[in-house]
Amino acid sequence: MKKPISFLLAFIQLFFIGLVSAQDAKKEKLISLQDSNTGLIKLNSNSYERFTEGKRNYGLVVLLTALDSQFNCVPCREFDPEYNLVAKSFQKNKDSKNLFFGHLDFKDGQAVYQKLKIMSAPNVFYFPPQQAGEHKEFVKYDLARSGFSAESLAEFLTKQSGYKVPVSRPLNYLKLATKVFLVVGAAAILKLLYRHFGFIINHKTTWTILSILIVLTMTSGYMWNRIRTPPFLMPGKNGEVNYIASGFSSQLGVESQIIASVYGVLGFSILALIKSVPQLDQTSQRLGVYIWMACIIFIFSCLLAIFRIKNGGYPFKLLL
């Protein structure tokens, strides 16, 4: 009775030893392939299945591309060097034996493309470690939302894998020298121009005008337009053209120019009433007050009318 039990125990022990050895063999193979190709592992359909299926005591990142000239995949060519940079940078990390970077091109992995029903490239998948019997789905890196930069990919992998993924870009000496040359040249030109036009920079009127322009630009919704890039105009009913979008959550491109102009004229009218009118004779002062007050009331009425378009429920108006 003892012999069958000992044989059974020995068999189970050998089974687990073989299983662990098989897992170690997969990891050792990945390490060997990584060291021989500066951190990047070239995959085909068979090696992709081998390293992504079953138990994994490592994390694996796979880039799927279609770099062949017949596909003309511009995004693939743009993203490939960024991905290679992340892989090469991580090879110097102390955790480089626990997270690997693979690359599968369409010409070497058509079976994988068909199996996953992939119709576009590039794609980046992260396969986390998994135990025997588990089936963890890969995590896809959203290139459209996160972008093609190596830094964005490294941030994604750091969050998913738990390992710090750095990006070490090589120094571009030509670009650096060009920037230094341009800075020195600009400084020399400014020094020469300052002798003749320095009084403009030091004059308070220059800074007053510049400050007013910045205030008008920022209060008109210019930054919203830069971020959201709305249409400049919008067609309305019966062939009309809408210059102002209703509601506070939307805006047209021309709308910021209209608001800046309204604020500018309103501010100029108040300034004229304060500065220019007191310098006139008594008869002209009375006329100037009437003119500029009428201008202020009319422009403010326009501003209130625009507010009513934005907020349809606003019940008050001035003139318009």
PDB file of N, CA and C in Angstrom, residues 20-53:
ATOM      1  N   VAL A  20       6.757  23.984 -13.272  1.00  0.00           N
ATOM      2  CA  VAL A  20       7.544  25.161 -12.906  1.00  0.00           C
ATOM      3  C   VAL A  20       8.692  25.356 -13.875  1.00  0.00           C
ATOM      4  N   SER A  21       9.321  24.253 -14.260  1.00  0.00           N
ATOM      5  CA  SER A  21      10.436  24.327 -15.210  1.00  0.00           C
ATOM      6  C   SER A  21       9.966  24.877 -16.550  1.00  0.00           C
ATOM      7  N   ALA A  22       8.741  24.471 -16.955  1.00  0.00           N
ATOM      8  CA  ALA A  22       8.205  24.963 -18.223  1.00  0.00           C
ATOM      9  C   ALA A  22       7.978  26.461 -18.163  1.00  0.00           C
ATOM     10  N   GLN A  23       7.436  26.950 -16.993  1.00  0.00           N
ATOM     11  CA  GLN A  23       7.231  28.381 -16.845  1.00  0.00           C
ATOM     12  C   GLN A  23       8.556  29.126 -16.827  1.00  0.00           C
ATOM     13  N   ASP A  24       9.538  28.561 -16.105  1.00  0.00           N
ATOM     14  CA  ASP A  24      10.857  29.187 -16.066  1.00  0.00           C
ATOM     15  C   ASP A  24      11.479  29.201 -17.450  1.00  0.00           C
ATOM     16  N   ALA A  25      11.229  28.151 -18.224  1.00  0.00           N
ATOM     17  CA  ALA A  25      11.785  28.072 -19.581  1.00  0.00           C
ATOM     18  C   ALA A  25      11.214  29.195 -20.456  1.00  0.00           C
ATOM     19  N   LYS A  26       9.910  29.493 -20.305  1.00  0.00           N
ATOM     20  CA  LYS A  26       9.292  30.587 -21.070  1.00  0.00           C
ATOM     21  C   LYS A  26       9.938  31.920 -20.704  1.00  0.00           C
ATOM     22  N   LYS A  27      10.121  32.135 -19.414  1.00  0.00           N
ATOM     23  CA  LYS A  27      10.699  33.393 -18.953  1.00  0.00           C
ATOM     24  C   LYS A  27      12.164  33.508 -19.367  1.00  0.00           C
ATOM     25  N   GLU A  28      12.893  32.409 -19.245  1.00  0.00           N
ATOM     26  CA  GLU A  28      14.302  32.420 -19.657  1.00  0.00           C
ATOM     27  C   GLU A  28      14.440  32.696 -21.145  1.00  0.00           C
ATOM     28  N   LYS A  29      13.514  32.147 -21.933  1.00  0.00           N
ATOM     29  CA  LYS A  29      13.549  32.390 -23.369  1.00  0.00           C
ATOM     30  C   LYS A  29      13.291  33.866 -23.668  1.00  0.00           C
ATOM     31  N   LEU A  30      12.335  34.464 -22.943  1.00  0.00           N
ATOM     32  CA  LEU A  30      12.046  35.890 -23.122  1.00  0.00           C
ATOM     33  C   LEU A  30      13.253  36.744 -22.745  1.00  0.00           C
ATOM     34  N   ILE A  31      13.904  36.377 -21.659  1.00  0.00           N
ATOM     35  CA  ILE A  31      15.091  37.126 -21.226  1.00  0.00           C
ATOM     36  C   ILE A  31      16.186  37.046 -22.279  1.00  0.00           C
ATOM     37  N   SER A  32      16.368  35.841 -22.832  1.00  0.00           N
ATOM     38  CA  SER A  32      17.390  35.652 -23.868  1.00  0.00           C
ATOM     39  C   SER A  32      17.079  36.478 -25.119  1.00  0.00           C
ATOM     40  N   LEU A  33      15.817  36.446 -25.557  1.00  0.00           N
ATOM     41  CA  LEU A  33      15.431  37.215 -26.737  1.00  0.00           C
ATOM     42  C   LEU A  33      15.544  38.718 -26.483  1.00  0.00           C
ATOM     43  N   GLN A  34      15.216  39.137 -25.270  1.00  0.00           N
ATOM     44  CA  GLN A  34      15.292  40.553 -24.916  1.00  0.00           C
ATOM     45  C   GLN A  34      16.732  41.048 -24.935  1.00  0.00           C
ATOM     46  N   ASP A  35      17.637  40.273 -24.350  1.00  0.00           N
ATOM     47  CA  ASP A  35      19.039  40.696 -24.266  1.00  0.00           C
ATOM     48  C   ASP A  35      19.712  40.731 -25.630  1.00  0.00           C
ATOM     49  N   SER A  36      19.215  39.910 -26.548  1.00  0.00           N
ATOM     50  CA  SER A  36      19.855  39.841 -27.861  1.00  0.00           C
ATOM     51  C   SER A  36      19.349  40.903 -28.832  1.00  0.00           C
ATOM     52  N   ASN A  37      18.320  41.666 -28.427  1.00  0.00           N
ATOM     53  CA  ASN A  37      17.731  42.635 -29.367  1.00  0.00           C
ATOM     54  C   ASN A  37      17.382  43.950 -28.681  1.00  0.00           C
ATOM     55  N   THR A  38      18.266  44.431 -27.806  1.00  0.00           N
ATOM     56  CA  THR A  38      18.140  45.738 -27.122  1.00  0.00           C
ATOM     57  C   THR A  38      16.755  45.973 -26.525  1.00  0.00           C
ATOM     58  N   GLY A  39      16.232  44.950 -25.863  1.00  0.00           N
ATOM     59  CA  GLY A  39      14.990  45.120 -25.104  1.00  0.00           C
ATOM     60  C   GLY A  39      13.716  44.809 -25.851  1.00  0.00           C
ATOM     61  N   LEU A  40      13.769  44.596 -27.170  1.00  0.00           N
ATOM     62  CA  LEU A  40      12.571  44.347 -27.960  1.00  0.00           C
ATOM     63  C   LEU A  40      12.579  42.921 -28.492  1.00  0.00           C
ATOM     64  N   ILE A  41      11.466  42.208 -28.338  1.00  0.00           N
ATOM     65  CA  ILE A  41      11.356  40.806 -28.729  1.00  0.00           C
ATOM     66  C   ILE A  41      10.500  40.707 -29.982  1.00  0.00           C
ATOM     67  N   LYS A  42      11.081  40.200 -31.059  1.00  0.00           N
ATOM     68  CA  LYS A  42      10.342  40.002 -32.299  1.00  0.00           C
ATOM     69  C   LYS A  42       9.499  38.729 -32.181  1.00  0.00           C
ATOM     70  N   LEU A  43       8.207  38.857 -32.458  1.00  0.00           N
ATOM     71  CA  LEU A  43       7.276  37.742 -32.310  1.00  0.00           C
ATOM     72  C   LEU A  43       6.700  37.333 -33.657  1.00  0.00           C
ATOM     73  N   ASN A  44       6.219  36.089 -33.711  1.00  0.00           N
ATOM     74  CA  ASN A  44       5.392  35.626 -34.816  1.00  0.00           C
ATOM     75  C   ASN A  44       4.134  34.991 -34.214  1.00  0.00           C
ATOM     76  N   SER A  45       3.297  34.411 -35.040  1.00  0.00           N
ATOM     77  CA  SER A  45       2.031  33.868 -34.537  1.00  0.00           C
ATOM     78  C   SER A  45       2.256  32.803 -33.471  1.00  0.00           C
ATOM     79  N   ASN A  46       3.238  31.916 -33.685  1.00  0.00           N
ATOM     80  CA  ASN A  46       3.489  30.831 -32.742  1.00  0.00           C
ATOM     81  C   ASN A  46       4.044  31.344 -31.420  1.00  0.00           C
ATOM     82  N   SER A  47       5.057  32.211 -31.484  1.00  0.00           N
ATOM     83  CA  SER A  47       5.651  32.713 -30.249  1.00  0.00           C
ATOM     84  C   SER A  47       4.675  33.623 -29.501  1.00  0.00           C
ATOM     85  N   TYR A  48       3.815  34.321 -30.224  1.00  0.00           N
ATOM     86  CA  TYR A  48       2.787  35.135 -29.565  1.00  0.00           C
ATOM     87  C   TYR A  48       1.875  34.244 -28.732  1.00  0.00           C
ATOM     88  N   GLU A  49       1.397  33.169 -29.316  1.00  0.00           N
ATOM     89  CA  GLU A  49       0.518  32.246 -28.587  1.00  0.00           C
ATOM     90  C   GLU A  49       1.255  31.615 -27.408  1.00  0.00           C
ATOM     91  N   ARG A  50       2.510  31.258 -27.610  1.00  0.00           N
ATOM     92  CA  ARG A  50       3.281  30.600 -26.557  1.00  0.00           C
ATOM     93  C   ARG A  50       3.461  31.497 -25.340  1.00  0.00           C
ATOM     94  N   PHE A  51       3.792  32.755 -25.566  1.00  0.00           N
ATOM     95  CA  PHE A  51       4.125  33.643 -24.444  1.00  0.00           C
ATOM     96  C   PHE A  51       2.912  34.333 -23.830  1.00  0.00           C
ATOM     97  N   THR A  52       1.768  34.328 -24.532  1.00  0.00           N
ATOM     98  CA  THR A  52       0.577  34.993 -23.984  1.00  0.00           C
ATOM     99  C   THR A  52      -0.420  34.019 -23.372  1.00  0.00           C
ATOM    100  N   GLU A  53      -0.351  32.732 -23.749  1.00  0.00           N
ATOM    101  CA  GLU A  53      -1.293  31.745 -23.235  1.00  0.00           C
ATOM    102  C   GLU A  53      -0.731  31.060 -21.990  1.00  0.00           C
TER     103      GLU A  53
END
